[in-house]
Amino acid sequence: MTRDASLAALDGRIAAVNDVLNAASVLTWDSRTMMPAGGAETRGHQIATLTRLARDLLLAPETVQALEAAEKAVESLPEDSPERRKVAQTRHAVTHHGRVPASLIQERAALRTVAQAAWIEARAKSDFSIFAPYLEKTLGLSRAYADCIGWSEHPYDAMVSIYEPGETARSLKALFARLRAGLLPILDAARARPAPRSDFLFRDFLEEGQRAFGLSMAQKLGYDLNRGRLDTTVHPFEVSFTRNDVRITTRYNRNYLPASLFGTAHETGHGLYEQGVDPAYTRTTLATDLVGLYAVGGTSFGAHESQSRLWENHVVRSRTFWRLHFPELQSHFPQQLGDVSAEEFYRSVTRVEPGFIRVEADELTYDFHIMLRVEIETALMDGSLAVADLPAAWNAAIARDLGLTVPNDAKGVLQDVHWSTGYLGSFPTYTIGNVMAAQLMDSLRRNDPGLGEAIEAGEYAGLAEALRTKVWQHGRRFQREELLLRETGRGLDPAPYLAYLTAKYAA
């Protein structure tokens, strides 16, 4: 068999895996946007069946035979060639899933939908006890999964490796220590200044106007509505069914406008990444997370978050953006924003004000939300924190880091969807995304001074094209550190992130 034939045979096997995972993603999208609450249990079984089928296809003798032939066929190619990366990543996934019983894969997948339904109910009633039994099950399955994968220092290392290969509890602790030391003086300086006016953010903003502006904003940033759509959900997310169908969601709060504005901008960043993957990678290993069993083109969760945080904060949460686009927002809400200037609006949405909700946090306190969640997750994984004690531990951490008293479970331990979907280990990727976003933007601006001028003029196509070329198109071909080394000349470095925050908030 020729090299091309061997690779085509492997691609054909992985295309089937990708198809099944995309079908599961469609069901997941529906469960989070439109499915009636009563469908949760059966939907969980449906998604679990498809997840197990995908795993069975990956481990099937035909796939392994095609993989072995492809490994021989690509031996002479450069190590970083797309062909060799496809083969190497497929081998890694086959080895990974060969260690994990199919029953555990299916049990984890089945639990996600019913656990999420319980979380939605618990959050609505602000009652952690409703969700606690499901979190106990999720935690038990996560520990079992970690043991199957293998770990040496901490069970959390195994879970983090699914979402951010290379990171461990130890490496995260070192990163967070450096960030905390750098963030605290910037936070103190920002909080010492008088708070800007923000009363107008809490007026009555009809959903129709919020949606219209959000869609317009997403398109300005480059989101292709011919290959995407915007829907409503409890907790915003993005999901792709190949690059040709990439969907984003947001939530609308009639009495707090920024929730949808920045939620939509954030998910648009995710959507741009997926829509920008090289078309040649569609339905291949380089657009499929074969380890996590997700149909996703981004190379890691942290790299993905770097794109959402880049567009949300470096572009949309900038003075220039609102100087240019505030009149359009005003046109949707002339009564609510008629007495507000663009500068007042910018200052209000960049004000530093510690709060309970992570997704609504300002840039300076956001990472404290992430760091306390990682602290809690590691304690849950090693058993030093019991699920029953979680609300108290959460509330104590919020008081310690943000000086706030949590009023109820909905604004505390129940605010995030992640634990209900089994994503133990994914929270660190948000802060990694913040750091990576600043590092990329710093490099892009230094290497192309005209890029900053274009952004100042409201022209975002140049930035999108630069990111498409340097990040998006590669899909899963290069790991996070490789992408950073190729563009910035060094691995993950928090210095540009701290410099960005200093310039924006300490001045």
Coordinates of C-alpha atoms in Angstrom, one line a residue:
M1 CA 0.0 0.0 0.0
T2 CA 1.3 3.5 -0.9
R3 CA 1.9 6.2 1.6
D4 CA -1.2 8.1 0.4
A5 CA -3.3 5.0 0.5
S6 CA -2.2 4.2 4.1
L7 CA -3.0 7.7 5.3
A8 CA -6.3 7.7 3.4
A9 CA -7.3 4.5 5.1
L10 CA -6.5 5.9 8.6
D11 CA -8.3 9.2 7.7
G12 CA -11.3 7.2 6.7
R13 CA -11.4 5.4 10.1
I14 CA -11.0 8.7 12.0
A15 CA -13.6 10.4 9.9
A16 CA -16.2 7.9 11.2
V17 CA -15.1 8.6 14.8
N18 CA -15.4 12.3 14.1
D19 CA -18.9 11.8 12.6
V20 CA -20.1 10.0 15.7
L21 CA -18.7 12.6 18.0
N22 CA -20.3 15.3 16.0
A23 CA -23.6 13.5 16.4
A24 CA -23.1 13.4 20.1
S25 CA -22.3 17.1 20.1
V26 CA -25.5 17.9 18.3
L27 CA -27.4 16.1 21.1
T28 CA -25.3 18.0 23.7
W29 CA -26.1 21.4 22.0
D30 CA -29.8 20.6 22.0
S31 CA -29.7 19.5 25.6
R32 CA -28.3 22.8 26.6
T33 CA -30.5 25.0 24.5
M34 CA -33.8 23.5 23.6
M35 CA -34.4 20.1 25.2
P36 CA -37.2 19.9 27.8
A37 CA -36.1 19.0 31.3
G38 CA -37.8 15.7 31.1
G39 CA -35.5 14.5 28.4
A40 CA -32.3 14.6 30.5
E41 CA -32.1 10.9 31.5
T42 CA -32.7 9.4 28.0
R43 CA -30.5 12.0 26.4
G44 CA -27.7 11.0 28.7
H45 CA -28.0 7.4 27.5
Q46 CA -28.0 8.5 23.9
I47 CA -24.9 10.6 24.3
A48 CA -23.2 7.8 26.2
T49 CA -24.0 5.3 23.5
L50 CA -22.5 7.5 20.8
T51 CA -19.4 8.3 22.9
R52 CA -18.8 4.6 23.5
L53 CA -19.3 3.9 19.7
A54 CA -16.7 6.5 18.9
R55 CA -14.3 4.9 21.4
D56 CA -15.0 1.5 19.9
L57 CA -14.4 2.7 16.4
L58 CA -11.1 4.2 17.5
L59 CA -9.9 0.9 19.1
A60 CA -11.3 -1.4 16.4
P61 CA -8.8 -3.8 14.8
E62 CA -9.4 -2.1 11.5
T63 CA -8.4 1.3 12.9
V64 CA -5.3 -0.2 14.6
Q65 CA -4.3 -1.9 11.4
A66 CA -4.7 1.3 9.4
L67 CA -2.7 3.1 12.1
E68 CA 0.2 0.6 12.0
A69 CA 0.4 0.9 8.2
A70 CA 0.3 4.7 8.4
E71 CA 3.1 4.7 11.0
K72 CA 5.4 2.9 8.6
A73 CA 4.3 5.1 5.7
V74 CA 5.2 8.4 7.4
E75 CA 8.5 7.4 9.0
S76 CA 10.6 9.5 6.5
L77 CA 8.4 12.7 6.8
P78 CA 9.4 15.6 9.1
E79 CA 8.3 15.1 12.7
D80 CA 6.0 18.2 12.6
S81 CA 4.4 17.4 9.2
P82 CA 0.6 17.1 9.3
E83 CA 0.8 13.5 8.3
R84 CA 3.1 12.5 11.1
R85 CA 1.2 14.5 13.7
K86 CA -2.1 12.8 12.6
V87 CA -0.5 9.4 13.1
A88 CA 1.3 10.2 16.4
Q89 CA -1.9 11.7 17.9
T90 CA -4.0 8.8 16.9
R91 CA -1.5 6.4 18.5
H92 CA -1.5 8.4 21.7
A93 CA -5.3 8.3 21.8
V94 CA -5.4 4.5 21.1
T95 CA -2.9 3.9 23.9
H96 CA -4.9 6.3 26.2
H97 CA -8.3 4.6 25.7
G98 CA -6.8 1.2 25.7
R99 CA -6.2 1.8 29.5
V100 CA -9.8 2.8 30.2
P101 CA -12.6 0.3 30.3
A102 CA -15.5 1.0 27.9
S103 CA -17.9 0.8 30.8
L104 CA -16.2 3.8 32.5
I105 CA -16.3 5.9 29.3
Q106 CA -20.0 5.2 28.9
E107 CA -20.8 5.8 32.6
R108 CA -19.1 9.1 32.6
A109 CA -20.9 10.2 29.4
A110 CA -24.3 9.1 30.7
L111 CA -23.9 10.9 33.9
R112 CA -23.2 14.3 32.3
T113 CA -26.6 15.1 31.0
V114 CA -28.5 14.0 34.1
A115 CA -25.9 15.8 36.3
Q116 CA -26.3 18.9 34.3
A117 CA -30.1 18.8 34.7
A118 CA -29.7 18.4 38.4
W119 CA -27.2 21.4 38.4
I120 CA -29.7 23.5 36.5
E121 CA -32.4 22.7 39.1
A122 CA -30.1 23.2 42.0
R123 CA -28.9 26.6 40.6
A124 CA -32.4 27.8 40.0
K125 CA -33.4 26.8 43.6
S126 CA -30.0 27.8 45.0
D127 CA -29.7 24.5 46.8
F128 CA -26.4 22.6 46.6
S129 CA -27.9 19.5 48.2
I130 CA -29.8 18.8 44.9
F131 CA -26.6 18.6 42.9
A132 CA -24.3 17.1 45.6
P133 CA -25.1 13.4 44.9
Y134 CA -24.3 13.9 41.2
L135 CA -21.0 15.6 42.0
E136 CA -20.1 12.7 44.3
K137 CA -20.6 10.3 41.4
T138 CA -18.7 12.6 39.0
L139 CA -15.8 12.8 41.4
G140 CA -15.7 9.1 41.9
L141 CA -15.7 8.4 38.2
S142 CA -13.0 11.1 37.7
R143 CA -10.7 9.4 40.3
A144 CA -11.3 6.1 38.6
Y145 CA -10.5 7.6 35.2
A146 CA -7.3 9.2 36.6
D147 CA -6.1 5.9 38.0
C148 CA -6.7 4.3 34.6
I149 CA -4.7 7.0 32.8
G150 CA -2.0 6.9 35.4
W151 CA -0.4 9.7 37.5
S152 CA 2.6 10.0 39.8
E153 CA 2.4 13.1 42.0
H154 CA -1.3 14.0 42.1
P155 CA -4.5 12.5 40.6
Y156 CA -5.4 16.0 39.4
D157 CA -2.4 15.7 36.9
A158 CA -4.2 13.0 34.9
M159 CA -7.4 15.1 34.6
V160 CA -5.6 18.3 33.6
S161 CA -3.6 16.4 30.9
I162 CA -6.9 15.8 29.0
Y163 CA -7.5 19.5 28.5
E164 CA -4.0 21.0 28.8
P165 CA -1.3 18.5 28.1
G166 CA 1.9 19.2 29.9
E167 CA 0.4 21.0 32.9
T168 CA 0.3 19.5 36.4
A169 CA -0.8 20.5 39.9
R170 CA 2.8 21.5 40.5
S171 CA 3.3 23.6 37.4
L172 CA -0.1 25.3 37.9
K173 CA 0.9 26.2 41.5
A174 CA 4.0 27.8 40.3
L175 CA 2.2 29.8 37.6
F176 CA -0.5 30.9 40.0
A177 CA 2.0 32.0 42.6
R178 CA 3.7 34.3 40.0
L179 CA 0.4 35.7 38.8
R180 CA -0.9 36.3 42.3
A181 CA 2.2 38.2 43.2
G182 CA 1.9 40.3 40.1
L183 CA -1.9 40.9 40.2
L184 CA -2.2 42.0 43.8
P185 CA -0.4 45.4 43.4
I186 CA -2.3 46.2 40.2
L187 CA -5.6 45.3 41.9
D188 CA -4.7 47.5 44.9
A189 CA -3.9 50.4 42.6
A190 CA -7.1 50.1 40.6
R191 CA -9.3 49.7 43.7
A192 CA -7.7 52.8 45.2
R193 CA -9.3 55.0 42.5
P194 CA -12.9 56.3 42.7
A195 CA -15.4 53.9 41.2
P196 CA -16.8 55.1 37.8
R197 CA -20.5 55.5 37.2
S198 CA -22.2 52.3 36.3
D199 CA -25.8 52.7 37.3
F200 CA -26.9 52.6 33.7
L201 CA -25.7 49.0 33.2
F202 CA -28.6 47.8 35.5
R203 CA -31.4 49.4 33.6
D204 CA -34.0 47.4 31.6
F205 CA -32.5 46.1 28.4
L206 CA -34.9 44.0 26.3
E207 CA -33.4 40.7 24.9
E208 CA -34.2 41.6 21.3
G209 CA -31.9 44.6 21.4
Q210 CA -29.1 42.7 23.1
R211 CA -29.3 39.9 20.6
A212 CA -29.3 42.3 17.6
F213 CA -26.2 44.1 18.8
G214 CA -24.5 40.8 19.8
L215 CA -25.0 39.3 16.3
S216 CA -23.7 42.5 14.7
M217 CA -20.7 42.5 17.0
A218 CA -19.9 38.9 16.2
Q219 CA -20.0 39.6 12.5
K220 CA -17.7 42.6 12.8
L221 CA -15.2 40.4 14.5
G222 CA -15.4 37.9 11.6
Y223 CA -17.9 35.3 12.8
D224 CA -19.5 33.7 9.7
L225 CA -23.2 33.3 10.2
N226 CA -23.4 31.1 7.1
R227 CA -21.5 28.6 9.2
G228 CA -22.8 29.5 12.6
R229 CA -25.7 30.7 14.8
L230 CA -26.3 32.3 18.1
D231 CA -28.7 30.7 20.7
T232 CA -29.7 31.2 24.3
T233 CA -28.6 28.9 27.2
V234 CA -28.1 28.9 31.0
H235 CA -24.3 28.9 30.8
P236 CA -22.8 30.2 27.5
F237 CA -20.7 27.8 25.4
E238 CA -19.5 27.2 21.8
V239 CA -19.7 23.9 20.0
S240 CA -18.6 22.9 16.5
F241 CA -19.9 20.2 14.2
T242 CA -16.9 20.6 11.9
R243 CA -15.7 24.1 10.8
N244 CA -18.8 24.3 8.6
D245 CA -21.3 24.4 11.5
V246 CA -19.9 26.3 14.5
R247 CA -22.5 27.5 17.0
I248 CA -22.3 29.9 19.9
T249 CA -24.6 30.7 22.8
T250 CA -25.1 33.5 25.3
R251 CA -27.5 34.4 28.1
Y252 CA -29.5 37.6 28.5
N253 CA -30.0 39.5 31.7
R254 CA -32.5 42.3 31.2
N255 CA -31.1 44.1 34.2
Y256 CA -27.4 43.7 33.5
L257 CA -26.2 44.5 30.0
P258 CA -22.6 43.3 30.1
A259 CA -23.5 39.7 30.7
S260 CA -24.6 39.1 27.1
L261 CA -22.2 41.6 25.5
F262 CA -19.0 40.0 26.8
G263 CA -20.5 36.5 26.9
T264 CA -21.2 36.8 23.2
A265 CA -17.8 38.3 22.4
H266 CA -16.1 35.4 24.4
E267 CA -18.0 32.7 22.6
T268 CA -17.3 34.4 19.2
G269 CA -13.6 34.0 19.9
H270 CA -14.1 30.3 20.3
G271 CA -16.2 30.2 17.2
L272 CA -13.6 32.0 15.1
Y273 CA -11.0 29.4 16.1
E274 CA -13.2 26.5 15.0
Q275 CA -14.3 28.3 11.8
G276 CA -10.6 29.0 10.9
V277 CA -9.3 25.5 11.0
D278 CA -7.7 24.3 7.7
P279 CA -10.5 22.8 5.6
A280 CA -8.1 19.9 4.8
Y281 CA -8.3 18.8 8.4
T282 CA -12.1 18.4 8.5
R283 CA -13.1 15.0 9.9
T284 CA -9.4 14.1 10.6
T285 CA -7.4 13.6 13.8
L286 CA -6.2 17.3 13.5
A287 CA -9.7 18.5 14.1
T288 CA -10.8 15.8 16.6
D289 CA -9.9 15.5 20.3
L290 CA -9.5 11.8 20.3
V291 CA -8.3 11.7 23.9
G292 CA -11.2 13.7 25.3
L293 CA -13.6 12.3 22.7
Y294 CA -14.8 15.7 21.5
A295 CA -15.1 16.9 17.9
V296 CA -13.0 20.0 18.4
G297 CA -10.3 21.6 16.3
G298 CA -8.5 23.7 18.9
T299 CA -5.2 22.2 20.1
S300 CA -6.0 22.6 23.8
F301 CA -8.6 24.2 26.0
G302 CA -6.1 26.8 27.1
A303 CA -5.3 27.7 23.4
H304 CA -9.0 27.9 22.8
E305 CA -9.6 30.1 25.8
S306 CA -6.7 32.3 24.6
Q307 CA -8.8 33.2 21.5
S308 CA -12.0 33.9 23.4
R309 CA -10.3 36.0 26.0
L310 CA -8.2 37.8 23.3
W311 CA -11.3 39.0 21.5
E312 CA -13.4 39.6 24.6
N313 CA -10.8 41.6 26.5
H314 CA -8.1 42.9 24.2
V315 CA -10.6 44.0 21.5
V316 CA -14.2 44.3 22.8
R317 CA -13.3 45.4 26.3
S318 CA -11.1 48.3 25.0
R319 CA -11.7 52.0 24.9
T320 CA -11.3 52.1 21.1
F321 CA -14.0 49.5 20.5
W322 CA -16.6 51.5 22.5
R323 CA -15.5 54.8 21.0
L324 CA -16.3 53.3 17.6
H325 CA -19.3 51.1 18.3
F326 CA -21.1 52.6 21.3
P327 CA -23.4 54.7 19.0
E328 CA -24.7 51.4 17.5
L329 CA -25.4 50.0 21.0
Q330 CA -27.1 53.3 21.9
S331 CA -29.3 53.0 18.8
H332 CA -30.8 49.8 20.2
F333 CA -31.3 51.3 23.7
P334 CA -31.8 55.1 23.2
Q335 CA -33.7 55.6 26.5
Q336 CA -31.5 53.4 28.6
L337 CA -28.2 54.8 27.2
G338 CA -29.2 58.2 26.0
D339 CA -27.5 60.0 28.9
V340 CA -24.3 57.9 28.7
S341 CA -21.1 58.7 26.7
A342 CA -18.8 56.2 25.1
E343 CA -16.1 57.0 27.6
E344 CA -18.5 56.5 30.6
F345 CA -19.6 53.2 29.1
Y346 CA -16.0 52.0 28.6
R347 CA -15.1 53.0 32.2
S348 CA -18.1 51.2 33.5
V349 CA -17.3 47.9 31.8
T350 CA -13.7 48.0 32.8
R351 CA -14.3 49.0 36.4
V352 CA -12.6 46.8 39.0
E353 CA -15.2 45.5 41.4
P354 CA -14.9 42.1 43.0
G355 CA -18.0 40.0 42.5
F356 CA -19.4 36.6 43.0
I357 CA -19.8 35.5 39.4
R358 CA -16.8 34.3 37.4
V359 CA -18.1 35.0 33.9
E360 CA -19.0 38.5 34.9
A361 CA -15.7 39.2 36.7
D362 CA -13.5 42.1 35.8
E363 CA -10.1 41.3 34.3
L364 CA -8.1 41.8 37.5
T365 CA -10.2 39.6 39.7
Y366 CA -11.1 37.0 37.1
D367 CA -8.0 34.8 37.7
F368 CA -8.6 34.7 41.5
H369 CA -11.9 32.9 40.6
I370 CA -9.9 30.4 38.6
M371 CA -7.2 29.9 41.1
L372 CA -9.6 29.2 43.9
R373 CA -11.5 26.7 41.7
V374 CA -8.3 24.8 40.9
E375 CA -7.4 24.8 44.6
I376 CA -10.8 23.2 45.4
E377 CA -10.6 20.8 42.5
T378 CA -7.2 19.4 43.6
A379 CA -8.5 19.0 47.1
L380 CA -11.6 17.2 45.8
M381 CA -9.5 14.9 43.7
D382 CA -7.1 13.9 46.5
G383 CA -9.9 13.5 49.0
S384 CA -8.7 16.3 51.4
L385 CA -12.0 18.1 50.7
A386 CA -15.4 16.3 50.9
V387 CA -18.3 17.2 48.6
A388 CA -20.4 17.9 51.7
D389 CA -17.9 20.5 52.8
L390 CA -17.6 22.2 49.4
P391 CA -19.9 25.2 49.9
A392 CA -18.2 26.2 53.1
A393 CA -14.8 25.8 51.5
W394 CA -15.9 27.8 48.5
N395 CA -17.3 30.6 50.7
A396 CA -14.2 30.8 52.7
A397 CA -12.0 31.0 49.6
I398 CA -14.1 33.9 48.2
A399 CA -13.9 35.7 51.5
R400 CA -10.1 35.2 51.6
D401 CA -9.4 36.2 47.9
L402 CA -12.1 38.7 47.1
G403 CA -13.3 39.9 50.5
L404 CA -16.9 39.0 49.8
T405 CA -19.5 37.1 51.8
V406 CA -21.4 34.7 49.5
P407 CA -25.1 35.1 49.9
N408 CA -26.3 31.8 48.5
D409 CA -25.3 28.7 46.6
A410 CA -26.4 30.1 43.2
K411 CA -23.9 32.9 43.4
G412 CA -21.4 30.6 45.0
V413 CA -20.6 27.0 44.4
L414 CA -23.3 26.4 41.8
Q415 CA -22.5 29.1 39.4
D416 CA -20.4 27.1 36.9
V417 CA -21.6 24.3 34.6
H418 CA -18.3 22.5 34.4
W419 CA -18.5 20.0 37.3
S420 CA -21.9 18.8 36.1
T421 CA -20.5 17.9 32.7
G422 CA -17.5 16.1 34.2
Y423 CA -14.9 18.7 33.3
L424 CA -12.8 18.3 36.4
G425 CA -9.4 19.7 35.4
S426 CA -10.5 22.2 32.8
F427 CA -10.6 25.4 35.0
P428 CA -6.9 26.2 34.8
T429 CA -7.2 26.6 31.1
Y430 CA -9.1 29.9 31.5
T431 CA -6.1 31.6 33.2
I432 CA -3.7 29.9 30.8
G433 CA -5.8 31.4 28.0
N434 CA -5.5 34.8 29.6
V435 CA -1.7 34.5 29.7
M436 CA -1.5 33.1 26.2
A437 CA -3.8 35.8 24.7
A438 CA -1.6 38.6 26.1
Q439 CA 1.5 36.9 24.9
L440 CA 0.1 36.5 21.4
M441 CA -1.2 40.1 21.2
D442 CA 2.1 41.5 22.4
S443 CA 4.0 39.6 19.7
L444 CA 1.5 40.4 16.9
R445 CA 1.6 44.1 17.7
R446 CA 5.4 44.3 17.9
N447 CA 5.9 42.4 14.6
D448 CA 3.2 44.3 12.8
P449 CA 2.7 47.9 14.0
G450 CA 0.0 48.4 11.4
L451 CA -2.1 45.8 13.1
G452 CA -2.7 48.1 16.1
E453 CA -3.6 51.0 13.8
A454 CA -6.2 48.8 12.0
I455 CA -7.8 47.8 15.3
E456 CA -7.9 51.4 16.4
A457 CA -9.8 52.1 13.1
G458 CA -12.3 49.3 13.8
E459 CA -10.8 47.0 11.1
Y460 CA -10.6 43.6 12.6
A461 CA -10.0 41.5 9.5
G462 CA -6.2 41.9 9.8
L463 CA -6.2 40.5 13.3
A464 CA -8.4 37.7 12.4
E465 CA -6.2 36.8 9.4
A466 CA -3.1 36.9 11.6
L467 CA -4.6 34.6 14.1
R468 CA -6.0 32.3 11.4
T469 CA -2.5 32.0 9.9
K470 CA -0.6 31.6 13.2
V471 CA -3.1 29.7 15.3
W472 CA -6.5 28.7 13.9
Q473 CA -5.6 27.0 10.6
H474 CA -3.2 24.5 12.4
G475 CA -6.1 22.8 14.3
R476 CA -4.5 20.3 16.6
R477 CA -1.3 20.0 14.6
F478 CA 0.9 21.9 17.0
Q479 CA 0.6 21.8 20.8
R480 CA 0.1 25.0 22.8
E481 CA 3.8 25.5 23.6
E482 CA 4.8 24.9 20.0
L483 CA 2.3 27.6 18.8
L484 CA 3.8 30.1 21.3
L485 CA 7.4 29.2 20.4
R486 CA 6.6 29.7 16.7
E487 CA 5.0 33.1 17.2
T488 CA 6.6 34.6 20.3
G489 CA 9.9 32.7 20.6
R490 CA 9.2 31.3 24.1
G491 CA 6.8 29.1 26.0
L492 CA 4.0 30.3 28.2
D493 CA 5.1 33.5 29.9
P494 CA 2.9 35.6 32.2
A495 CA 5.1 38.8 31.8
P496 CA 3.1 40.2 28.8
Y497 CA -0.2 39.6 30.6
L498 CA 0.9 41.4 33.7
A499 CA 2.3 44.3 31.6
Y500 CA -1.0 44.5 29.7
L501 CA -3.0 44.7 32.9
T502 CA -0.6 47.2 34.4
A503 CA -1.0 49.5 31.4
K504 CA -4.7 49.2 31.4
Y505 CA -5.5 49.3 35.1
A506 CA -2.6 50.7 37.1
A507 CA -2.1 53.8 35.1

